[in-house]
Amino acid sequence: MATALADVIAALKKESEVTVLSALIEVQEQLHYLPPESIPAVAELTGLSVNDVYTVATFYTHFRFSPPGEHVVEACWGPSCHLRGASEVMAAIEKAVGATFDSDTPDGKFTLRRLSCAGACGHGPVVVLDHKMRGNIGPADVTAFVEQARKSGGEHH
Amino acid sequence: MPSTYDELKRRALAEAQVAGLGGRPVITVGMGICGVSAGAREVYAALQDELKKQGVDAVLHPVGCVGFCYAETLVDIARPGQPRISYKNITPERVPELVRDAVTGANLRSDLALGAWGASPSPAIPNIHEFPEWKHQVRIATRNCGVVDPENTLDYIARGGYAALNKALFDMKPDQVIDEVIKSNLRGRGGAAFPTGQKWKFLAGSPGPVKYILCNGEEGDAGAFNDKALLESDPNTVLEGIILAGYATRATKGYIFIRCEHWLPIQRARRAIKQAYDLGILGKNIMGSEFSFDAAVAQTGESYVSGEETALMEAIEGRRAMPRPRPPFPAAVGLWGKPSNINNVKTYSYVPEIVARGGAWYASVGSERSKGTGLVCLSGDIRKPGLYELPFGLPLTAVIRDVGGGCPDGKKVKFLQTGGPLGGFLPASLMEKTPMDFDAMNATGAMFGSGGIIVGSEDACVVDVTRVLTEFNADESCGKCFPCRLGTHHINQIMSRIAEGKGRPQDMQTALGLAPSLAASLCAHGQLATNPIRTAYQYFKDEIEAHIKERRCPAGRCAAMRSHGSGALAGAGNKR
């Protein structure tokens, strides 16, 4: 059962230090995206304008304004992973999913996201499959994951 | 009334006695990000099950990263009275036999062992202390990484943690702490290498009562993972350094600043902070002294520029991570308008040992103007990727060949891409005569930066890698200064064009000619944006010219010059 926005805001009211950014991070943490009504809610919470909140929400690539797909595939495209064959892995993911980075499939099954550096450079190429990091991954691994994900339900809905 | 240090130490040793010295084997699993991405969680769960199933009585706890990424998932087994043995590349399938044979001592399984930490109990198991990737190291900031339980502050105390803080609080005046840091010649590890003690002096001289200590763990540099590794592996070393900085400058609160998706460092830093409050190491009258200090974790959204000190403050205040003009400098007007000191995670991590052993001791390690050690992250075309704490002054050839084991399959090294996406290329020819040193590396046009070294073998293409770097820089420009906002995209368009075989004769001159305009940017993101292309062109001119004049990629890497496989790297900017 997904948390409701009202609960997130109520919990944030109890925190000693809340900023627009920390509130938005918390909303997305709980709801996996920023629903339209979250923007005025955070504005009210922080005593700022809707504009002040939007400007932050649109700056950081972390935030999304629509629910993510059932399965989220994130691939690191940083130079270390790139040298180890990240672009071949990404091409395999795109082919298997039928969408390009960064986008969602129309059926809501997959979200593809580029990561600029996942921090496991010693294990490139790195992909994060449904929030689980996997290193030293090859095109075949992701194809297998995508096939399996197609058959199964979502991780976080 | 908070516990005194002596009370804490007694309690920690009593618990350590119960955990490890009571005649039971101790099993640890490397659970930093590198371990986790190699499957450490599954290995840990399998160990829990298997110990129960086989009825083996042993202590099991997570550790962070010892730095040998190439050997993850690492499982260490220490049998009573024997040196610890590390087992490499362990998978859940291997766990039952590991418990049956190695934990019980029936068979030490030299076939699965990486090595022993000390004189080996078996001739078939080598001594890790003899490994070149260990022998070259001097472990100061990372002294506990891979050994201490990052989720248990008492374990840190049992190993001597917080003794330096106790010494400072009761035996040293704040200024004496700063003097030791000045004596140590510690230079900032975030990239700019500014003298740390001097920075602290600025803050010490600023009026209170409210002052902040900010710890920058944003770490957006592709190829660097040492901040995250420290926070995951030994968060208390970082925290102790922050509290010491707070005491030295009479500050009131510290913030550890971490990117929101890096959940493991966030979790472990938060846990360390909570335990520190519970133990009286944070809060009012720390360890019974007159000094009070608070600390918290602050998160940023994904943004490379939020690692810049003034942008970082904007982010903590909840806004877009865009740099502020300087002056005023943070030591005068910083977070929430209050005097603030900003250092990188690694910088603070050296402080406990500097206070414990003296600045002069620290300054005895390293080269003439780069003191101490650098935390080097090796990745890319290298046999032993990992995190190694190496003394400055070590020849780069030793770093790459001895420590990293050179390129896989005996390939030749072609370049080192150092200092992150705003750093440069250092060709193999210069590697021969350049030591690992801030100034010596700066002189080549590459920089040591925050310690990331990405190795490119003879199979790598400089244009291909440069294109990735320039795309990253264009993507990550915060947009505040238009020379950077436009210039980084312009450079990326040119590099993409060259990589796609559509380069024009004057392209490189055009791109490099943007440097004076880019210099007008508020922060290094714009100011250094031509670094990668400048060094690429300086050292690999022929290769770049081949792409432009002959429409040929000598290394055969550039996608467009093969059949075009991926849209992954086409197009720039943040698509939502």
XYZ file of C-alpha atoms in Angstrom:
733
model
C 0.000 0.000 0.000
C 1.603 3.250 -1.123
C 1.983 6.022 1.392
C -0.301 8.990 0.826
C 1.122 12.451 0.243
C -0.689 13.736 3.342
C 1.213 11.247 5.512
C 4.557 12.289 4.083
C 3.793 15.962 4.665
C 2.567 15.248 8.205
C 5.808 13.410 8.979
C 7.858 16.267 7.488
C 6.066 18.774 9.754
C 7.593 16.982 12.737
C 11.162 17.361 11.436
C 13.325 20.079 12.930
C 14.883 21.208 9.646
C 12.935 20.997 6.401
C 13.922 22.618 3.124
C 12.271 22.495 -0.297
C 14.903 20.018 -1.453
C 14.771 17.767 1.589
C 10.963 17.723 1.429
C 10.934 16.842 -2.277
C 13.509 14.094 -1.730
C 11.308 12.629 0.999
C 8.126 12.823 -1.127
C 9.822 11.023 -3.996
C 11.398 8.514 -1.618
C 7.934 7.543 -0.382
C 5.805 7.941 -3.530
C 8.461 7.250 -6.238
C 7.562 10.486 -8.045
C 6.311 14.008 -7.382
C 2.547 14.063 -7.945
C 1.159 17.465 -9.086
C -0.430 18.161 -5.700
C 2.911 17.658 -3.933
C 4.272 20.944 -5.280
C 1.749 23.271 -3.568
C 1.914 21.051 -0.483
C 5.691 21.516 -0.199
C 5.280 25.241 -0.928
C 2.855 25.541 1.966
C 5.068 23.463 4.233
C 8.127 25.641 3.586
C 6.298 28.966 3.384
C 7.520 29.565 -0.171
C 5.812 29.937 -3.542
C 4.890 27.170 -5.968
C 7.505 28.698 -8.290
C 10.211 28.317 -5.667
C 9.368 24.621 -5.399
C 9.149 23.981 -9.143
C 12.478 25.590 -9.749
C 14.119 23.051 -7.449
C 12.075 20.086 -8.676
C 13.030 20.761 -12.290
C 16.723 21.289 -11.549
C 17.739 17.930 -10.128
C 17.547 14.993 -12.534
C 16.560 12.807 -9.603
C 12.962 14.065 -9.622
C 10.198 12.761 -11.848
C 6.677 14.041 -12.339
C 5.024 10.783 -13.337
C 5.077 7.351 -11.708
C 8.049 5.230 -12.828
C 7.555 1.981 -14.710
C 7.014 -1.292 -12.890
C 10.702 -2.053 -13.403
C 13.444 0.523 -13.314
C 16.649 -0.145 -15.206
C 19.438 2.332 -14.545
C 22.739 2.153 -16.366
C 25.942 3.973 -15.595
C 27.437 5.720 -18.619
C 30.436 7.275 -16.856
C 33.869 6.995 -18.490
C 34.981 3.950 -16.424
C 31.898 1.948 -17.289
C 32.084 3.250 -20.838
C 35.596 1.852 -21.259
C 34.336 -1.499 -20.008
C 31.536 -1.648 -22.564
C 28.625 0.282 -21.031
C 27.337 1.484 -24.380
C 26.951 -2.100 -25.633
C 25.080 -2.943 -22.422
C 22.854 0.105 -22.847
C 22.149 -0.763 -26.454
C 21.138 -4.271 -25.349
C 18.818 -2.838 -22.710
C 17.212 -0.475 -25.207
C 16.698 -3.303 -27.656
C 15.251 -5.680 -25.074
C 12.914 -3.089 -23.579
C 11.950 -1.341 -26.793
C 12.631 2.165 -25.488
C 15.574 4.544 -25.322
C 17.409 6.125 -22.379
C 15.895 8.131 -20.612
C 12.260 7.208 -21.080
C 9.410 4.969 -19.987
C 7.712 2.348 -22.105
C 4.136 3.351 -22.984
C 2.758 0.253 -21.234
C 4.252 1.393 -17.941
C 6.373 -1.732 -17.656
C 9.877 -0.215 -17.805
C 11.688 2.984 -16.965
C 15.179 3.479 -18.377
C 17.503 5.927 -16.673
C 21.122 6.928 -17.197
C 23.323 7.233 -14.128
C 26.326 9.516 -14.338
C 28.297 7.497 -11.779
C 27.015 4.803 -9.481
C 30.206 4.651 -7.434
C 31.183 1.066 -8.142
C 33.735 1.999 -10.802
C 35.839 -1.041 -9.970
C 33.007 -3.207 -11.279
C 32.003 -1.605 -14.560
C 29.738 -1.823 -16.388
C 27.300 -1.182 -13.562
C 23.543 -1.323 -13.844
C 20.922 -0.899 -11.166
C 18.020 -3.257 -11.709
C 15.009 -2.385 -9.573
C 17.276 -0.555 -7.097
C 19.687 -3.452 -6.853
C 23.173 -2.683 -8.055
C 24.922 -5.225 -10.259
C 28.478 -4.914 -11.457
C 30.528 -6.518 -14.250
C 27.407 -6.950 -16.265
C 27.233 -7.873 -19.942
C 24.551 -7.483 -22.610
C 23.298 -11.060 -22.035
C 22.712 -10.431 -18.319
C 20.430 -7.481 -18.932
C 18.511 -9.233 -21.668
C 17.826 -12.084 -19.257
C 16.749 -9.637 -16.570
C 14.380 -7.832 -18.924
C 12.790 -11.097 -20.081
C 12.256 -12.156 -16.480
C 10.893 -8.757 -15.494
C 8.430 -8.855 -18.346
C 6.896 -11.985 -16.867
C 6.824 -10.808 -13.258
C 5.092 -8.048 -11.335
C 6.575 -4.769 -10.167
C 8.952 -4.322 -7.274
C 7.563 -1.252 -5.670
C 3.894 -0.783 -6.459
C 26.038 13.199 32.180
C 27.736 11.674 29.097
C 30.155 8.800 29.563
C 33.817 9.662 29.705
C 36.114 8.233 27.068
C 37.539 5.740 29.552
C 34.072 4.416 30.340
C 33.297 4.083 26.641
C 36.578 2.323 25.978
C 35.984 -0.177 28.791
C 32.528 -0.927 27.472
C 33.814 -1.293 23.902
C 36.584 -3.679 24.916
C 34.186 -5.755 26.994
C 31.880 -6.103 23.996
C 34.774 -6.857 21.652
C 35.815 -9.573 24.089
C 32.356 -11.100 23.869
C 32.235 -10.811 20.071
C 35.600 -11.877 18.845
C 38.040 -12.907 21.478
C 35.882 -15.490 23.176
C 37.298 -18.371 21.198
C 34.760 -18.160 18.367
C 35.639 -17.690 14.715
C 34.802 -14.238 13.343
C 33.405 -14.024 9.823
C 33.145 -10.683 8.047
C 31.673 -9.850 4.654
C 32.806 -6.862 2.577
C 29.639 -4.844 2.255
C 30.628 -1.577 0.696
C 28.971 -0.640 -2.590
C 31.542 -2.677 -4.493
C 30.810 -5.758 -2.390
C 27.080 -5.218 -2.648
C 27.221 -4.827 -6.435
C 29.133 -8.108 -6.580
C 26.405 -9.849 -4.556
C 27.505 -9.437 -0.907
C 23.948 -9.266 0.421
C 23.146 -12.690 -0.950
C 26.430 -14.051 0.423
C 25.691 -12.600 3.862
C 22.208 -14.107 3.943
C 23.591 -17.471 2.818
C 26.189 -17.356 5.616
C 23.510 -16.627 8.214
C 21.464 -19.606 7.014
C 24.384 -21.942 6.644
C 25.877 -21.285 10.086
C 22.501 -22.129 11.584
C 22.029 -25.155 9.370
C 25.427 -26.634 10.183
C 25.217 -25.603 13.839
C 28.499 -23.689 13.664
C 29.055 -21.136 16.421
C 30.685 -18.055 14.898
C 30.434 -14.263 14.972
C 29.208 -12.786 11.689
C 29.190 -9.081 10.906
C 29.432 -6.788 7.886
C 32.501 -4.692 7.173
C 33.077 -2.087 4.498
C 35.566 -2.151 1.685
C 39.198 -3.153 2.133
C 39.803 -1.750 -1.344
C 40.316 -4.886 -3.418
C 37.333 -4.376 -5.741
C 38.689 -7.063 -8.029
C 38.217 -9.743 -5.363
C 34.690 -8.910 -4.243
C 32.647 -10.424 -2.696
C 35.312 -10.857 -0.013
C 34.603 -13.051 2.986
C 37.163 -12.960 5.803
C 37.450 -15.714 8.362
C 39.494 -15.263 11.528
C 39.834 -18.411 13.574
C 40.917 -17.954 17.193
C 44.666 -17.477 17.449
C 45.115 -17.496 13.659
C 45.564 -14.660 11.170
C 42.498 -13.560 9.252
C 42.133 -15.229 5.848
C 40.356 -13.460 2.980
C 38.362 -15.553 0.529
C 37.785 -13.978 -2.857
C 34.896 -13.756 -5.308
C 32.596 -15.700 -3.011
C 29.098 -16.483 -4.264
C 26.172 -17.908 -2.263
C 26.842 -21.303 -3.916
C 30.290 -21.386 -2.321
C 29.047 -20.621 1.187
C 28.136 -24.153 2.390
C 31.621 -25.544 1.690
C 33.258 -22.423 3.103
C 31.424 -22.915 6.405
C 31.974 -26.692 6.414
C 35.711 -26.457 5.652
C 37.211 -23.063 6.423
C 35.133 -21.798 9.349
C 35.532 -25.049 11.230
C 39.218 -25.213 10.310
C 38.877 -28.684 8.789
C 40.361 -27.417 5.523
C 41.546 -23.869 4.944
C 40.509 -24.034 1.275
C 43.567 -22.445 -0.286
C 41.751 -22.795 -3.642
C 39.274 -20.088 -2.597
C 41.663 -17.918 -0.604
C 42.966 -14.544 -1.701
C 45.489 -14.634 1.124
C 46.145 -14.391 4.825
C 46.676 -11.180 6.804
C 50.030 -12.102 8.246
C 52.193 -15.202 8.441
C 50.130 -17.753 6.597
C 49.003 -20.922 8.338
C 49.304 -22.807 5.045
C 52.032 -22.746 2.391
C 49.337 -22.680 -0.285
C 47.865 -19.416 1.020
C 49.989 -16.304 0.335
C 50.524 -13.477 2.812
C 48.527 -10.412 1.717
C 51.081 -8.127 3.371
C 53.465 -9.218 0.600
C 51.062 -8.284 -2.235
C 52.286 -5.245 -4.196
C 48.821 -3.695 -3.940
C 49.161 -3.899 -0.157
C 52.903 -3.329 0.297
C 52.831 0.089 -1.350
C 50.003 1.279 0.864
C 50.172 3.433 3.972
C 46.780 3.151 5.591
C 45.893 6.292 7.500
C 42.389 7.360 6.499
C 41.513 3.791 5.551
C 43.219 2.148 8.547
C 39.945 0.522 9.656
C 38.298 -0.008 6.271
C 37.350 -3.611 5.716
C 38.102 -4.469 9.346
C 35.836 -2.373 11.559
C 32.080 -2.939 11.696
C 30.809 0.290 10.120
C 27.480 -0.104 11.876
C 28.896 -0.433 15.384
C 30.576 2.590 16.957
C 31.828 0.534 19.893
C 33.859 -1.560 17.468
C 35.502 1.671 16.277
C 36.229 2.693 19.873
C 37.671 -0.753 20.656
C 40.187 -0.128 17.848
C 41.286 3.181 19.329
C 38.588 5.370 17.805
C 37.683 8.675 19.486
C 40.933 8.628 21.497
C 42.140 11.571 19.389
C 38.956 13.507 20.140
C 39.379 12.780 23.832
C 42.999 13.962 23.671
C 41.959 17.203 21.923
C 39.055 17.934 24.278
C 41.044 17.506 27.466
C 44.723 18.058 26.619
C 44.706 20.547 23.746
C 43.424 24.051 23.154
C 41.473 24.548 19.898
C 44.367 26.508 18.404
C 46.764 23.670 19.146
C 44.587 21.344 17.056
C 44.804 23.813 14.164
C 48.585 24.073 14.658
C 48.952 20.299 14.289
C 46.897 20.358 11.084
C 49.039 23.214 9.751
C 52.182 21.283 10.705
C 50.875 18.227 8.885
C 50.673 20.216 5.637
C 47.410 18.439 4.902
C 45.945 19.706 1.646
C 42.269 19.452 0.723
C 41.335 16.192 -0.945
C 38.272 17.403 -2.833
C 40.366 18.462 -5.817
C 41.683 21.954 -5.191
C 44.354 20.885 -2.658
C 44.053 24.044 -0.518
C 45.947 23.863 2.822
C 43.424 22.590 5.372
C 44.880 24.188 8.482
C 44.830 27.593 6.850
C 41.177 27.152 5.945
C 40.368 26.220 9.537
C 42.199 29.311 10.776
C 39.873 31.496 8.694
C 36.836 29.975 10.394
C 38.421 30.078 13.851
C 38.835 33.813 13.374
C 35.193 34.370 12.406
C 32.763 35.503 15.092
C 30.229 33.024 16.544
C 28.132 31.946 18.219
C 26.832 29.815 15.316
C 29.381 28.308 12.914
C 29.189 25.293 10.660
C 31.487 22.465 9.621
C 30.415 21.050 6.264
C 31.647 17.720 5.017
C 31.424 17.355 1.287
C 30.598 13.802 0.254
C 28.736 14.693 -2.915
C 31.409 12.977 -4.977
C 30.121 13.329 -8.484
C 33.496 12.682 -10.142
C 33.057 9.707 -12.400
C 35.808 7.259 -11.495
C 36.125 8.356 -7.851
C 34.462 6.382 -5.111
C 36.715 7.023 -2.129
C 34.334 9.341 -0.226
C 31.548 6.802 -0.467
C 33.941 4.006 0.493
C 35.033 5.835 3.661
C 31.465 6.656 4.657
C 30.379 3.066 4.037
C 33.410 1.410 5.581
C 34.361 3.601 8.522
C 31.921 6.498 8.986
C 33.250 7.188 12.472
C 36.671 8.219 11.195
C 34.928 10.879 9.108
C 32.707 11.914 12.000
C 35.614 12.127 14.438
C 37.455 14.373 11.974
C 34.385 16.613 11.709
C 33.981 16.901 15.484
C 37.704 17.705 15.797
C 37.315 20.424 13.152
C 34.340 21.721 15.115
C 36.378 21.860 18.306
C 39.361 23.474 16.579
C 37.254 26.257 15.049
C 34.685 26.514 17.873
C 31.887 25.581 15.512
C 28.473 24.390 16.617
C 27.145 21.987 14.029
C 28.382 19.693 11.288
C 26.650 18.501 8.146
C 27.676 15.497 6.098
C 26.465 16.108 2.615
C 25.697 13.067 0.430
C 23.907 12.549 -2.868
C 20.393 11.230 -2.230
C 20.692 8.052 -4.269
C 23.806 6.886 -2.447
C 21.750 5.160 0.193
C 24.483 3.051 1.791
C 26.751 5.958 2.792
C 23.650 7.866 3.932
C 22.443 4.976 6.056
C 25.817 4.350 7.657
C 26.579 8.024 8.279
C 23.162 8.456 9.898
C 23.640 5.397 12.040
C 27.079 6.568 13.184
C 25.607 9.966 14.095
C 22.752 8.402 16.037
C 25.074 6.092 17.956
C 27.418 8.992 18.666
C 24.525 10.889 20.259
C 23.551 7.802 22.269
C 27.119 7.405 23.524
C 27.617 11.081 24.340
C 30.126 11.671 21.542
C 27.772 14.234 19.971
C 25.419 16.669 21.680
C 25.968 18.546 24.907
C 29.273 18.276 26.822
C 30.923 15.671 24.635
C 32.537 12.904 26.709
C 32.121 15.060 29.814
C 33.989 18.067 28.372
C 32.900 21.688 27.999
C 32.452 21.245 24.246
C 29.042 20.695 22.617
C 28.511 19.893 18.938
C 25.714 18.614 16.713
C 25.806 16.746 13.425
C 23.368 15.647 10.721
C 23.295 14.230 7.205
C 22.028 16.515 4.448
C 21.083 15.184 1.032
C 21.314 16.677 -2.406
C 19.549 15.668 -5.556
C 21.735 14.418 -8.393
C 23.894 17.338 -9.426
C 27.613 17.336 -10.071
C 27.953 21.042 -9.382
C 26.544 20.656 -5.870
C 30.006 19.383 -4.984
C 31.277 22.973 -5.435
C 31.437 24.589 -2.000
C 29.026 27.468 -2.507
C 26.578 25.410 -4.596
C 26.658 22.843 -1.828
C 25.460 25.434 0.665
C 22.660 26.431 -1.686
C 21.586 22.785 -1.820
C 21.657 22.342 1.958
C 19.453 25.431 2.149
C 17.116 23.606 -0.218
C 17.598 25.503 -3.463
C 19.107 24.760 -6.870
C 22.761 23.811 -6.538
C 24.158 26.903 -8.217
C 27.401 28.550 -7.118
C 27.412 31.881 -5.304
C 29.856 34.613 -6.271
C 32.904 34.894 -3.995
C 33.768 36.935 -1.970
C 32.285 36.712 0.566
C 34.015 33.418 1.289
C 32.248 30.703 3.304
C 34.449 31.344 6.355
C 32.815 34.774 6.582
C 29.354 34.199 5.115
C 28.483 30.563 4.589
C 25.560 28.258 5.255
C 22.415 30.154 6.285
C 24.653 33.252 6.253
C 26.833 31.909 9.085
C 30.619 31.319 8.997
C 31.331 27.860 7.605
C 34.224 25.574 6.769
C 33.948 23.104 3.929
C 36.231 20.139 3.416
C 35.951 16.890 1.561
C 35.185 13.570 3.332
C 38.760 12.358 2.826
C 40.269 15.532 4.263
C 38.435 15.092 7.568
C 39.326 11.395 7.616
C 43.012 12.175 8.080
C 42.449 14.442 11.074
C 41.990 11.859 13.879
C 45.383 10.282 13.117
C 47.030 13.697 12.711
C 45.790 14.700 16.168
C 46.673 11.304 17.670
C 50.173 11.048 16.201
C 51.084 14.674 15.529
C 51.298 16.830 12.421
C 55.024 16.188 12.041
C 54.412 12.454 11.796
C 51.902 12.983 9.001
C 54.262 15.330 7.169
C 56.947 12.619 7.247
C 54.862 10.630 4.740
C 54.566 11.714 1.116
C 56.487 14.032 -1.194
C 57.823 17.505 -0.606
C 54.672 19.480 -1.294
C 52.040 16.733 -1.256
C 52.079 15.329 2.241
C 50.613 12.091 3.443
C 48.683 9.735 1.243
C 46.205 9.888 -1.590
C 43.196 7.624 -1.839
C 43.516 6.337 -5.372
C 40.542 4.781 -7.140
C 41.723 2.631 -10.038
C 39.187 1.692 -12.682
C 38.795 1.164 -16.409
C 41.260 -1.072 -18.271
C 43.106 -2.339 -15.212
C 43.611 -5.826 -13.812
C 43.085 -4.939 -10.178
C 40.549 -2.148 -9.915
C 40.202 -0.914 -6.374
C 40.774 1.720 -3.751
C 44.353 2.051 -2.565
C 45.816 4.464 -0.023
C 49.216 5.333 -1.428
C 51.916 7.726 -0.250
C 52.387 10.787 -2.443
C 55.591 10.717 -4.443
C 55.101 7.131 -5.580
C 55.842 6.915 -9.325
C 52.651 6.586 -11.353
C 54.171 3.549 -13.037
C 54.221 1.816 -9.640
C 50.612 2.833 -9.054
C 49.458 1.409 -12.370
C 51.778 -1.564 -12.870
C 52.545 -2.828 -9.378
C 49.398 -1.870 -7.520
C 46.876 -2.086 -10.338
C 48.595 -4.958 -12.155
C 48.604 -3.122 -15.495
C 46.009 -3.571 -18.231
C 44.187 -6.884 -18.652
C 45.576 -9.400 -21.189
C 49.007 -7.771 -21.175
C 47.776 -4.801 -23.197
C 49.760 -1.582 -23.079
C 48.598 1.445 -21.124
C 47.698 4.305 -23.437
C 46.518 7.011 -21.036
C 45.369 7.783 -17.535
C 42.292 9.952 -17.277
C 42.700 11.603 -13.899
C 40.992 14.163 -11.705
C 37.438 13.512 -12.862
C 35.581 14.828 -15.905
C 37.214 18.252 -15.560
C 40.650 16.674 -15.215
C 42.806 15.625 -18.077
C 44.612 12.889 -19.954
C 48.067 11.823 -18.928
C 49.771 9.796 -21.668
C 51.694 6.603 -20.913
C 54.918 8.335 -21.994
C 54.595 10.866 -19.149
C 53.548 8.201 -16.675
C 57.161 7.037 -16.728
C 58.466 10.269 -15.220
C 55.545 11.649 -13.237
C 55.069 10.849 -9.571
C 51.692 10.752 -7.866
C 51.772 14.314 -6.583
C 49.424 17.307 -6.749
C 51.910 19.669 -8.390
C 53.726 17.196 -10.625
C 50.427 15.997 -12.060
C 49.135 19.551 -12.470
C 52.238 20.329 -14.506
C 51.207 17.709 -17.076
C 47.748 19.283 -17.430
C 46.069 16.326 -15.780
C 45.397 16.621 -12.063
C 45.275 14.367 -9.050
C 41.929 15.896 -8.086
C 39.979 13.636 -5.800
C 41.978 10.536 -6.674
C 40.110 8.852 -9.504
C 42.390 7.314 -12.135
C 40.675 5.748 -15.128
C 43.075 3.648 -17.152
C 42.741 3.424 -20.918
C 44.559 0.612 -22.722
C 45.838 0.616 -26.288
C 42.310 -0.452 -27.317
C 40.738 2.728 -25.963
C 40.038 5.722 -28.168
C 40.796 9.175 -26.805
C 38.046 10.796 -28.885
C 35.498 8.272 -27.639
C 36.376 8.853 -23.969
C 36.640 12.632 -24.395
C 33.198 12.643 -25.901
C 31.801 10.940 -22.801
C 33.574 13.438 -20.543
C 32.349 16.453 -22.494
C 28.828 15.076 -22.582
C 28.955 14.658 -18.820
C 30.179 18.239 -18.420
C 27.450 19.596 -20.689
C 24.787 17.572 -18.905
C 25.956 18.729 -15.512
C 26.426 22.444 -16.144
C 24.054 24.062 -13.656
C 23.157 26.790 -16.158
C 23.828 29.821 -13.992
C 26.756 31.235 -15.989
C 26.097 31.347 -19.690
C 29.708 30.809 -20.849
C 29.557 27.416 -19.156
C 25.945 26.669 -20.087
C 26.632 27.322 -23.766
C 30.313 26.490 -23.881
C 30.092 22.996 -22.420
C 27.368 22.095 -24.931
C 29.334 23.591 -27.755
C 32.388 21.543 -26.819
C 30.275 18.415 -26.569
C 28.686 19.029 -29.974
C 32.134 19.356 -31.499
C 33.457 16.197 -29.825
C 30.353 14.236 -30.820
C 30.747 15.444 -34.370
C 34.379 14.337 -34.461
C 33.481 10.946 -32.956
C 30.780 10.476 -35.575
C 33.221 11.127 -38.408
C 31.765 14.544 -39.214
C 34.563 16.664 -37.782
C 35.664 19.870 -39.502
C 39.288 20.978 -39.930
C 39.106 23.891 -37.465
C 36.915 22.113 -34.879
C 39.562 21.618 -32.213
C 40.764 25.239 -32.473
C 37.155 26.406 -32.130
C 36.593 24.259 -29.051
C 39.871 25.253 -27.409
C 39.206 28.905 -28.258
C 36.281 28.862 -25.839
C 38.651 28.725 -22.860
C 38.887 32.496 -22.203
C 35.088 32.861 -22.211
C 34.668 29.804 -20.010
C 37.143 31.296 -17.554
C 34.488 33.871 -16.695
C 32.335 31.186 -15.026
C 31.752 31.378 -11.284
C 33.115 27.920 -10.565
C 35.540 25.311 -11.771
C 32.892 23.521 -13.814
C 33.127 26.191 -16.479
C 36.675 27.293 -15.737
C 38.106 23.800 -16.277
C 35.728 22.622 -18.993
C 38.394 22.702 -21.718
C 40.828 20.609 -19.632
C 39.903 17.224 -21.098
C 39.989 18.399 -24.705
C 43.128 20.480 -24.203
C 45.099 17.546 -22.801
C 43.588 15.120 -25.320
C 44.714 17.365 -28.166
C 48.097 18.075 -26.616
C 49.014 14.410 -26.243
C 46.905 12.597 -28.843
C 46.724 15.086 -31.658
C 47.338 12.467 -34.374
C 44.496 10.293 -33.179
C 42.060 13.202 -33.118
C 43.242 14.415 -36.534
C 42.694 10.909 -37.969
C 39.040 11.175 -36.957
C 38.718 14.603 -38.552
C 40.854 14.333 -41.687
C 40.607 10.637 -42.503
C 37.177 9.880 -40.960
C 38.878 6.995 -39.232
C 38.979 5.787 -35.628
C 42.415 4.155 -35.253
C 41.281 2.209 -32.187
C 38.053 1.118 -33.886
C 35.968 2.295 -30.936
C 33.938 5.191 -32.256
C 30.455 3.898 -32.759
C 29.549 5.856 -35.866
C 32.641 4.607 -37.614
C 31.510 1.079 -36.914
C 27.875 0.247 -37.450
C 25.859 2.488 -35.194
C 24.673 0.399 -32.261
C 23.275 2.591 -29.574
C 21.275 5.705 -29.106
C 22.508 5.666 -25.533
C 25.017 8.388 -26.017
C 23.275 10.375 -28.711
C 21.792 13.729 -27.878
C 22.672 15.818 -24.887
C 20.836 17.434 -22.072
C 18.487 16.069 -19.503
C 15.607 14.294 -21.129
C 12.762 13.765 -18.727
